[in-house]
């Protein structure tokens, strides 16, 4: 049975995170319901990756309230939440053994698993992993080891992994970084295919550096900056005016075939 559309999978109020001596962010809020897709953007170092880790149950807030999948994380062992939240990050790739096969990497996603010998995969796990590899355009790559894949192929394997087990919430931290123009497009197409065919009711959070990295189906945006934060529908937040304020630099946003493109203007 499908979850009701008003189910909040993320409810965050007045969130503050301190890491070491640094207050990374404070006063953040966001609510993400079933079927909503939230983009997180902002300048380098503003705390996007840290926030993605918080929303994926990898890091605890220092202050404020956070419910993930309807659970108040303050009184919860967040490690128990991790297998229920799909996650993509560069750091995760480095923790996987290079001799794991693409099929193992994807199938273990549903357990948040890093090593195949720790888990027993059944036929259903393999079937779902094969289906996800097909959706990301890697149908014949299941037996290939991670170290035999190109960067773009490896990132699509990790994308497939983030949706293994059909999590209700998936957090992607810059899935298009390090990719050339064509590989980036393949990644966005793969993401759209998964969202259409495997994740219609699920919620998505995606950190991106560029508007061009976002799939057209993004519904909401959180723009972080030194001068303030903007949170709302993507049409309201991802405008020339707000981006100009957030980056403290003139920026123009254009629409091209349903995708947004942002250009930082020269000031001299
Ligand atoms: N493990 C850590 N310990 C202490 N401070 C950290 C740690 N990781 C990150 N930081 C600090 O937190 C701040 C935010 O970093 P974060 O990587 O979340 O930003 P970001 O917006 O994702 O950056 P970028 O756009 O460059 O990827 C930075 O000042 C960074 O130095």
mmCIF file of N, CA and C in Angstrom, residues 137 205 259:
data_model
loop_
_atom_site.group_PDB
_atom_site.id
_atom_site.type_symbol
_atom_site.label_atom_id
_atom_site.label_comp_id
_atom_site.label_asym_id
_atom_site.label_seq_id
_atom_site.Cartn_x
_atom_site.Cartn_y
_atom_site.Cartn_z
ATOM 1 N N UNK A 137 21.578 1.859 -16.850
ATOM 2 C CA UNK A 137 22.249 1.624 -18.132
ATOM 3 C C UNK A 137 23.451 0.703 -18.031
ATOM 4 N N UNK A 205 16.580 13.783 -1.498
ATOM 5 C CA UNK A 205 17.351 14.982 -1.166
ATOM 6 C C UNK A 205 18.613 14.918 -2.007
ATOM 7 N N UNK A 259 15.165 22.355 -17.961
ATOM 8 C CA UNK A 259 16.281 22.351 -16.990
ATOM 9 C C UNK A 259 16.714 23.790 -16.723
#
